[in-house]
Amino acid sequence: MLRLGRSRPWPELLEALTGSRNIDVAPLLEYFRPLSNWLLQETSSYMHNSEWTDECRENYNVPNKAADVL
C-alpha cells in the first residue's frame, strides 16, 4: 500500500485493500487507554502544581486539569 500510495490517492488504496474508505480508530484508542489513563493521572498533579499563571494558560491554551485534555 505504501509503495502504491505515491501513484494513487490513499483513500482509494485503503478501499481496495480493506473494502472501506473509513478508518476506525476505536481499537487504537482502546489499546492505548491504560497509557492514556496513566498519563492523565501523572500529569494531573503537575498541571495543578505548576507555576503557570491563568494568563499563560489562556495564551498557550494549557488546560487547568488533565481531564480537560480529553
CSV table of N, CA, C and O in Angstrom, one decimal, residues 6-57:
chain,number,residue,atom,x,y,z
A,6,ARG,N,2.2,6.5,-3.7
A,6,ARG,CA,2.7,7.7,-4.4
A,6,ARG,C,2.0,7.9,-5.7
A,6,ARG,O,2.0,9.0,-6.3
A,7,SER,N,1.4,6.8,-6.3
A,7,SER,CA,0.8,7.0,-7.6
A,7,SER,C,-0.8,7.1,-7.5
A,7,SER,O,-1.4,7.5,-8.5
A,8,ARG,N,-1.4,6.7,-6.4
A,8,ARG,CA,-2.8,6.8,-6.3
A,8,ARG,C,-3.2,7.4,-4.9
A,8,ARG,O,-2.4,7.2,-3.9
A,9,PRO,N,-4.3,8.0,-4.8
A,9,PRO,CA,-4.7,8.6,-3.5
A,9,PRO,C,-4.9,7.5,-2.5
A,9,PRO,O,-5.4,6.4,-2.7
A,10,TRP,N,-4.5,7.8,-1.2
A,10,TRP,CA,-4.5,6.8,-0.2
A,10,TRP,C,-5.9,6.3,0.1
A,10,TRP,O,-6.1,5.1,0.4
A,11,PRO,N,-7.0,7.2,0.1
A,11,PRO,CA,-8.3,6.6,0.4
A,11,PRO,C,-8.7,5.5,-0.7
A,11,PRO,O,-9.4,4.6,-0.3
A,12,GLU,N,-8.3,5.7,-1.9
A,12,GLU,CA,-8.6,4.8,-2.9
A,12,GLU,C,-7.9,3.4,-2.6
A,12,GLU,O,-8.5,2.3,-2.8
A,13,LEU,N,-6.6,3.5,-2.2
A,13,LEU,CA,-5.9,2.3,-1.9
A,13,LEU,C,-6.5,1.6,-0.6
A,13,LEU,O,-6.5,0.4,-0.6
A,14,LEU,N,-6.8,2.4,0.3
A,14,LEU,CA,-7.4,1.8,1.5
A,14,LEU,C,-8.7,1.1,1.2
A,14,LEU,O,-8.9,-0.1,1.7
A,15,GLU,N,-9.5,1.6,0.3
A,15,GLU,CA,-10.7,0.9,-0.1
A,15,GLU,C,-10.4,-0.4,-0.8
A,15,GLU,O,-11.1,-1.4,-0.7
A,16,ALA,N,-9.4,-0.3,-1.7
A,16,ALA,CA,-9.0,-1.5,-2.4
A,16,ALA,C,-8.5,-2.6,-1.5
A,16,ALA,O,-8.8,-3.8,-1.7
A,17,LEU,N,-7.8,-2.3,-0.4
A,17,LEU,CA,-7.3,-3.2,0.5
A,17,LEU,C,-8.3,-3.7,1.5
A,17,LEU,O,-8.2,-4.9,1.9
A,18,THR,N,-9.1,-2.8,2.0
A,18,THR,CA,-10.0,-3.2,3.1
A,18,THR,C,-11.5,-3.2,2.8
A,18,THR,O,-12.3,-3.7,3.6
A,19,GLY,N,-11.8,-2.6,1.6
A,19,GLY,CA,-13.2,-2.6,1.2
A,19,GLY,C,-14.0,-1.4,1.8
A,19,GLY,O,-15.2,-1.3,1.6
A,20,SER,N,-13.2,-0.5,2.4
A,20,SER,CA,-13.8,0.7,3.0
A,20,SER,C,-12.9,1.9,2.9
A,20,SER,O,-11.7,1.7,3.0
A,21,ARG,N,-13.5,3.1,2.8
A,21,ARG,CA,-12.6,4.3,2.8
A,21,ARG,C,-12.5,4.9,4.2
A,21,ARG,O,-11.8,5.9,4.4
A,22,ASN,N,-13.2,4.3,5.1
A,22,ASN,CA,-13.2,4.8,6.5
A,22,ASN,C,-12.2,4.1,7.4
A,22,ASN,O,-12.0,2.9,7.2
A,23,ILE,N,-11.6,4.8,8.3
A,23,ILE,CA,-10.7,4.2,9.3
A,23,ILE,C,-11.3,4.3,10.6
A,23,ILE,O,-11.8,5.4,11.1
A,24,ASP,N,-11.4,3.2,11.4
A,24,ASP,CA,-12.0,3.2,12.7
A,24,ASP,C,-10.8,3.2,13.7
A,24,ASP,O,-10.1,2.2,13.8
A,25,VAL,N,-10.7,4.3,14.5
A,25,VAL,CA,-9.6,4.4,15.4
A,25,VAL,C,-9.9,3.8,16.8
A,25,VAL,O,-9.1,3.8,17.7
A,26,ALA,N,-11.2,3.4,17.0
A,26,ALA,CA,-11.6,2.9,18.3
A,26,ALA,C,-10.7,1.8,18.8
A,26,ALA,O,-10.4,1.8,20.0
A,27,PRO,N,-10.2,0.8,18.0
A,27,PRO,CA,-9.3,-0.2,18.6
A,27,PRO,C,-8.0,0.4,19.1
A,27,PRO,O,-7.5,0.0,20.1
A,28,LEU,N,-7.5,1.4,18.4
A,28,LEU,CA,-6.3,2.0,18.8
A,28,LEU,C,-6.5,2.8,20.1
A,28,LEU,O,-5.6,2.7,21.0
A,29,LEU,N,-7.6,3.5,20.2
A,29,LEU,CA,-7.9,4.2,21.5
A,29,LEU,C,-8.1,3.2,22.6
A,29,LEU,O,-7.6,3.5,23.7
A,30,GLU,N,-8.7,2.1,22.4
A,30,GLU,CA,-8.9,1.1,23.4
A,30,GLU,C,-7.5,0.5,23.8
A,30,GLU,O,-7.3,0.3,25.0
A,31,TYR,N,-6.7,0.2,22.9
A,31,TYR,CA,-5.4,-0.3,23.2
A,31,TYR,C,-4.5,0.6,24.0
A,31,TYR,O,-3.8,0.2,25.0
A,32,PHE,N,-4.6,1.9,23.7
A,32,PHE,CA,-3.8,2.9,24.4
A,32,PHE,C,-4.5,3.5,25.6
A,32,PHE,O,-3.9,4.4,26.3
A,33,ARG,N,-5.7,3.0,26.0
A,33,ARG,CA,-6.4,3.6,27.1
A,33,ARG,C,-5.7,3.5,28.4
A,33,ARG,O,-5.6,4.5,29.2
A,34,PRO,N,-5.0,2.4,28.7
A,34,PRO,CA,-4.2,2.3,30.0
A,34,PRO,C,-3.1,3.3,30.1
A,34,PRO,O,-2.9,4.0,31.1
A,35,LEU,N,-2.4,3.5,29.0
A,35,LEU,CA,-1.4,4.5,28.9
A,35,LEU,C,-2.0,5.9,29.0
A,35,LEU,O,-1.5,6.8,29.8
A,36,SER,N,-3.1,6.2,28.3
A,36,SER,CA,-3.7,7.5,28.4
A,36,SER,C,-4.2,7.8,29.9
A,36,SER,O,-4.0,8.9,30.4
A,37,ASN,N,-4.8,6.8,30.5
A,37,ASN,CA,-5.2,7.0,31.9
A,37,ASN,C,-4.0,7.3,32.8
A,37,ASN,O,-4.1,8.1,33.7
A,38,TRP,N,-3.0,6.5,32.6
A,38,TRP,CA,-1.8,6.7,33.4
A,38,TRP,C,-1.2,8.1,33.2
A,38,TRP,O,-0.9,8.8,34.2
A,39,LEU,N,-1.1,8.6,32.0
A,39,LEU,CA,-0.6,9.9,31.7
A,39,LEU,C,-1.5,11.0,32.3
A,39,LEU,O,-0.9,12.0,32.8
A,40,LEU,N,-2.8,10.8,32.2
A,40,LEU,CA,-3.7,11.8,32.8
A,40,LEU,C,-3.5,11.9,34.3
A,40,LEU,O,-3.4,13.0,34.9
A,41,GLN,N,-3.3,10.7,34.9
A,41,GLN,CA,-3.1,10.7,36.4
A,41,GLN,C,-1.7,11.4,36.7
A,41,GLN,O,-1.7,12.1,37.7
A,42,GLU,N,-0.7,11.0,36.0
A,42,GLU,CA,0.6,11.6,36.3
A,42,GLU,C,0.7,13.1,36.0
A,42,GLU,O,1.4,13.8,36.8
A,43,THR,N,0.0,13.6,35.0
A,43,THR,CA,0.1,15.0,34.6
A,43,THR,C,-0.8,15.8,35.4
A,43,THR,O,-0.7,17.0,35.5
A,44,SER,N,-1.8,15.2,36.0
A,44,SER,CA,-2.8,16.0,36.8
A,44,SER,C,-2.2,16.8,37.9
A,44,SER,O,-2.4,18.0,38.1
A,45,SER,N,-1.3,16.1,38.7
A,45,SER,CA,-0.7,16.8,39.8
A,45,SER,C,0.3,17.9,39.3
A,45,SER,O,0.4,19.0,39.9
A,46,TYR,N,0.9,17.6,38.2
A,46,TYR,CA,1.9,18.6,37.6
A,46,TYR,C,1.1,19.8,37.2
A,46,TYR,O,1.5,21.0,37.5
A,47,MET,N,0.0,19.6,36.5
A,47,MET,CA,-0.8,20.8,36.0
A,47,MET,C,-1.3,21.6,37.1
A,47,MET,O,-1.4,22.8,37.0
A,48,HIS,N,-1.7,20.9,38.2
A,48,HIS,CA,-2.2,21.6,39.3
A,48,HIS,C,-1.2,22.4,40.1
A,48,HIS,O,-1.4,23.5,40.6
A,49,ASN,N,0.0,21.9,40.2
A,49,ASN,CA,1.1,22.5,41.0
A,49,ASN,C,2.1,23.3,40.2
A,49,ASN,O,3.0,23.8,40.8
A,50,SER,N,1.9,23.4,38.9
A,50,SER,CA,2.8,24.1,38.1
A,50,SER,C,2.7,25.6,38.4
A,50,SER,O,1.7,26.1,38.9
A,51,GLU,N,3.7,26.4,38.0
A,51,GLU,CA,3.7,27.8,38.2
A,51,GLU,C,3.1,28.6,37.0
A,51,GLU,O,3.3,29.8,36.9
A,52,TRP,N,2.3,27.9,36.2
A,52,TRP,CA,1.6,28.6,35.1
A,52,TRP,C,0.6,29.5,35.7
A,52,TRP,O,-0.2,29.1,36.5
A,53,THR,N,0.6,30.7,35.2
A,53,THR,CA,-0.5,31.7,35.6
A,53,THR,C,-1.7,31.4,34.8
A,53,THR,O,-1.6,30.8,33.7
A,54,ASP,N,-2.8,31.9,35.2
A,54,ASP,CA,-4.0,31.8,34.4
A,54,ASP,C,-3.8,32.5,33.0
A,54,ASP,O,-4.3,32.0,32.0
A,55,GLU,N,-3.1,33.6,33.0
A,55,GLU,CA,-2.9,34.3,31.7
A,55,GLU,C,-2.0,33.4,30.8
A,55,GLU,O,-2.3,33.3,29.6
A,56,CYS,N,-1.0,32.8,31.3
A,56,CYS,CA,-0.2,31.9,30.5
A,56,CYS,C,-1.0,30.7,30.0
A,56,CYS,O,-0.9,30.4,28.8
A,57,ARG,N,-1.8,30.2,30.8
A,57,ARG,CA,-2.7,29.0,30.4
A,57,ARG,C,-3.6,29.5,29.2
A,57,ARG,O,-3.7,28.7,28.3
